[in-house]
CSV table of C-alpha atoms in Angstrom, one decimal:
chain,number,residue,atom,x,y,z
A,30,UNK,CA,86.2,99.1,92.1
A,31,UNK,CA,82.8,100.1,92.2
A,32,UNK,CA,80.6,102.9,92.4
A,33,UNK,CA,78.2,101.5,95.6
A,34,UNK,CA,79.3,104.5,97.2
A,35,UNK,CA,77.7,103.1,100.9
A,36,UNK,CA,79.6,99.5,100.5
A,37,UNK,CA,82.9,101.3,100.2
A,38,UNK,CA,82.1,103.7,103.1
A,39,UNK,CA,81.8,101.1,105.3
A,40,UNK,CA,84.8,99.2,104.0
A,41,UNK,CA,87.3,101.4,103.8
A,42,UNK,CA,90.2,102.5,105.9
A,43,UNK,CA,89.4,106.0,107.4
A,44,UNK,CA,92.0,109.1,107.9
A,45,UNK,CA,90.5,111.5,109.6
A,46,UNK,CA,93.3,113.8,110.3
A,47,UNK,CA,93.4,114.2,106.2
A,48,UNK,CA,89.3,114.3,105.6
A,49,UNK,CA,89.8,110.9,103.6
A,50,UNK,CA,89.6,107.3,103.1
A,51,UNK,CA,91.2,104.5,101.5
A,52,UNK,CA,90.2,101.6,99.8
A,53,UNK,CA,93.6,99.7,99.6
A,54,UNK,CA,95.7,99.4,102.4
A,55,UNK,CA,99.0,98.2,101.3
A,56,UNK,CA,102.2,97.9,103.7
A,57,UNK,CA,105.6,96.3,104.7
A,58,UNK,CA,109.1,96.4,104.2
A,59,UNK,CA,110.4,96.7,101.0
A,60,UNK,CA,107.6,96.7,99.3
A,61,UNK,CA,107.1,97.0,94.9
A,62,UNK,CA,104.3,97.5,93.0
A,63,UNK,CA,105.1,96.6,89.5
A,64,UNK,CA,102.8,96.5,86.3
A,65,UNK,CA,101.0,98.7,83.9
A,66,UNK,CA,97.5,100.0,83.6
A,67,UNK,CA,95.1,102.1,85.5
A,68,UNK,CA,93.6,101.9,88.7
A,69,UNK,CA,90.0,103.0,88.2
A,70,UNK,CA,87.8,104.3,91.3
A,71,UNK,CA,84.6,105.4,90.3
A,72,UNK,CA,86.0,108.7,91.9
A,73,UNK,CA,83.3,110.6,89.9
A,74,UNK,CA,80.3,108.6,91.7
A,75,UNK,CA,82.3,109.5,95.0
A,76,UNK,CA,82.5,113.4,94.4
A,77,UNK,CA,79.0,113.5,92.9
A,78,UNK,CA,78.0,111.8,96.8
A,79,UNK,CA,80.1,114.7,98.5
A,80,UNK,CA,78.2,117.1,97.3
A,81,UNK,CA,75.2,116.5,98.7
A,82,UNK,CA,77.0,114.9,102.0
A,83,UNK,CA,80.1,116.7,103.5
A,84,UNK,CA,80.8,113.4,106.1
A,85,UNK,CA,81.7,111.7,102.9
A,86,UNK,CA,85.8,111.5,103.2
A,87,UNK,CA,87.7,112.3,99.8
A,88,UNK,CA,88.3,108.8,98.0
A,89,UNK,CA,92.0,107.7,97.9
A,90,UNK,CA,91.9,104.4,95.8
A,91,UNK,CA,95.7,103.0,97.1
A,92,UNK,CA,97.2,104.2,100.3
């Protein structure tokens, strides 16, 4: 993922009730995730963005 902060904001699934976002949306019945390795979401370039803007949800790479 990226760190285009204002690309994500606009494409990502809101939650307001828990001040956050998501930028995977993953659902179903029965449903396994299988692999190794590492998600990595820029969540540095999103809490740096926070800082200065409190409308800014917390980042939540999978939901």
């Amino acid at each position: 993922m990226t760190n285009d902060i204002h690309y994500w904001l606009a494409h990502s699934f809101k939650y307001a009730f828990q001040d956050s976002s998501s930028f995977v949306l993953i659902g179903g019945t029965y449903i396994n995730i299988y692999g190794a390795g590492e998600i990595y979401g820029n969540r540095q370039a999103w809490w740096d963005a926070r800082m200065n803007n409190k409308s800014i949800q917390r980042p939540i790479p999978v939901t």
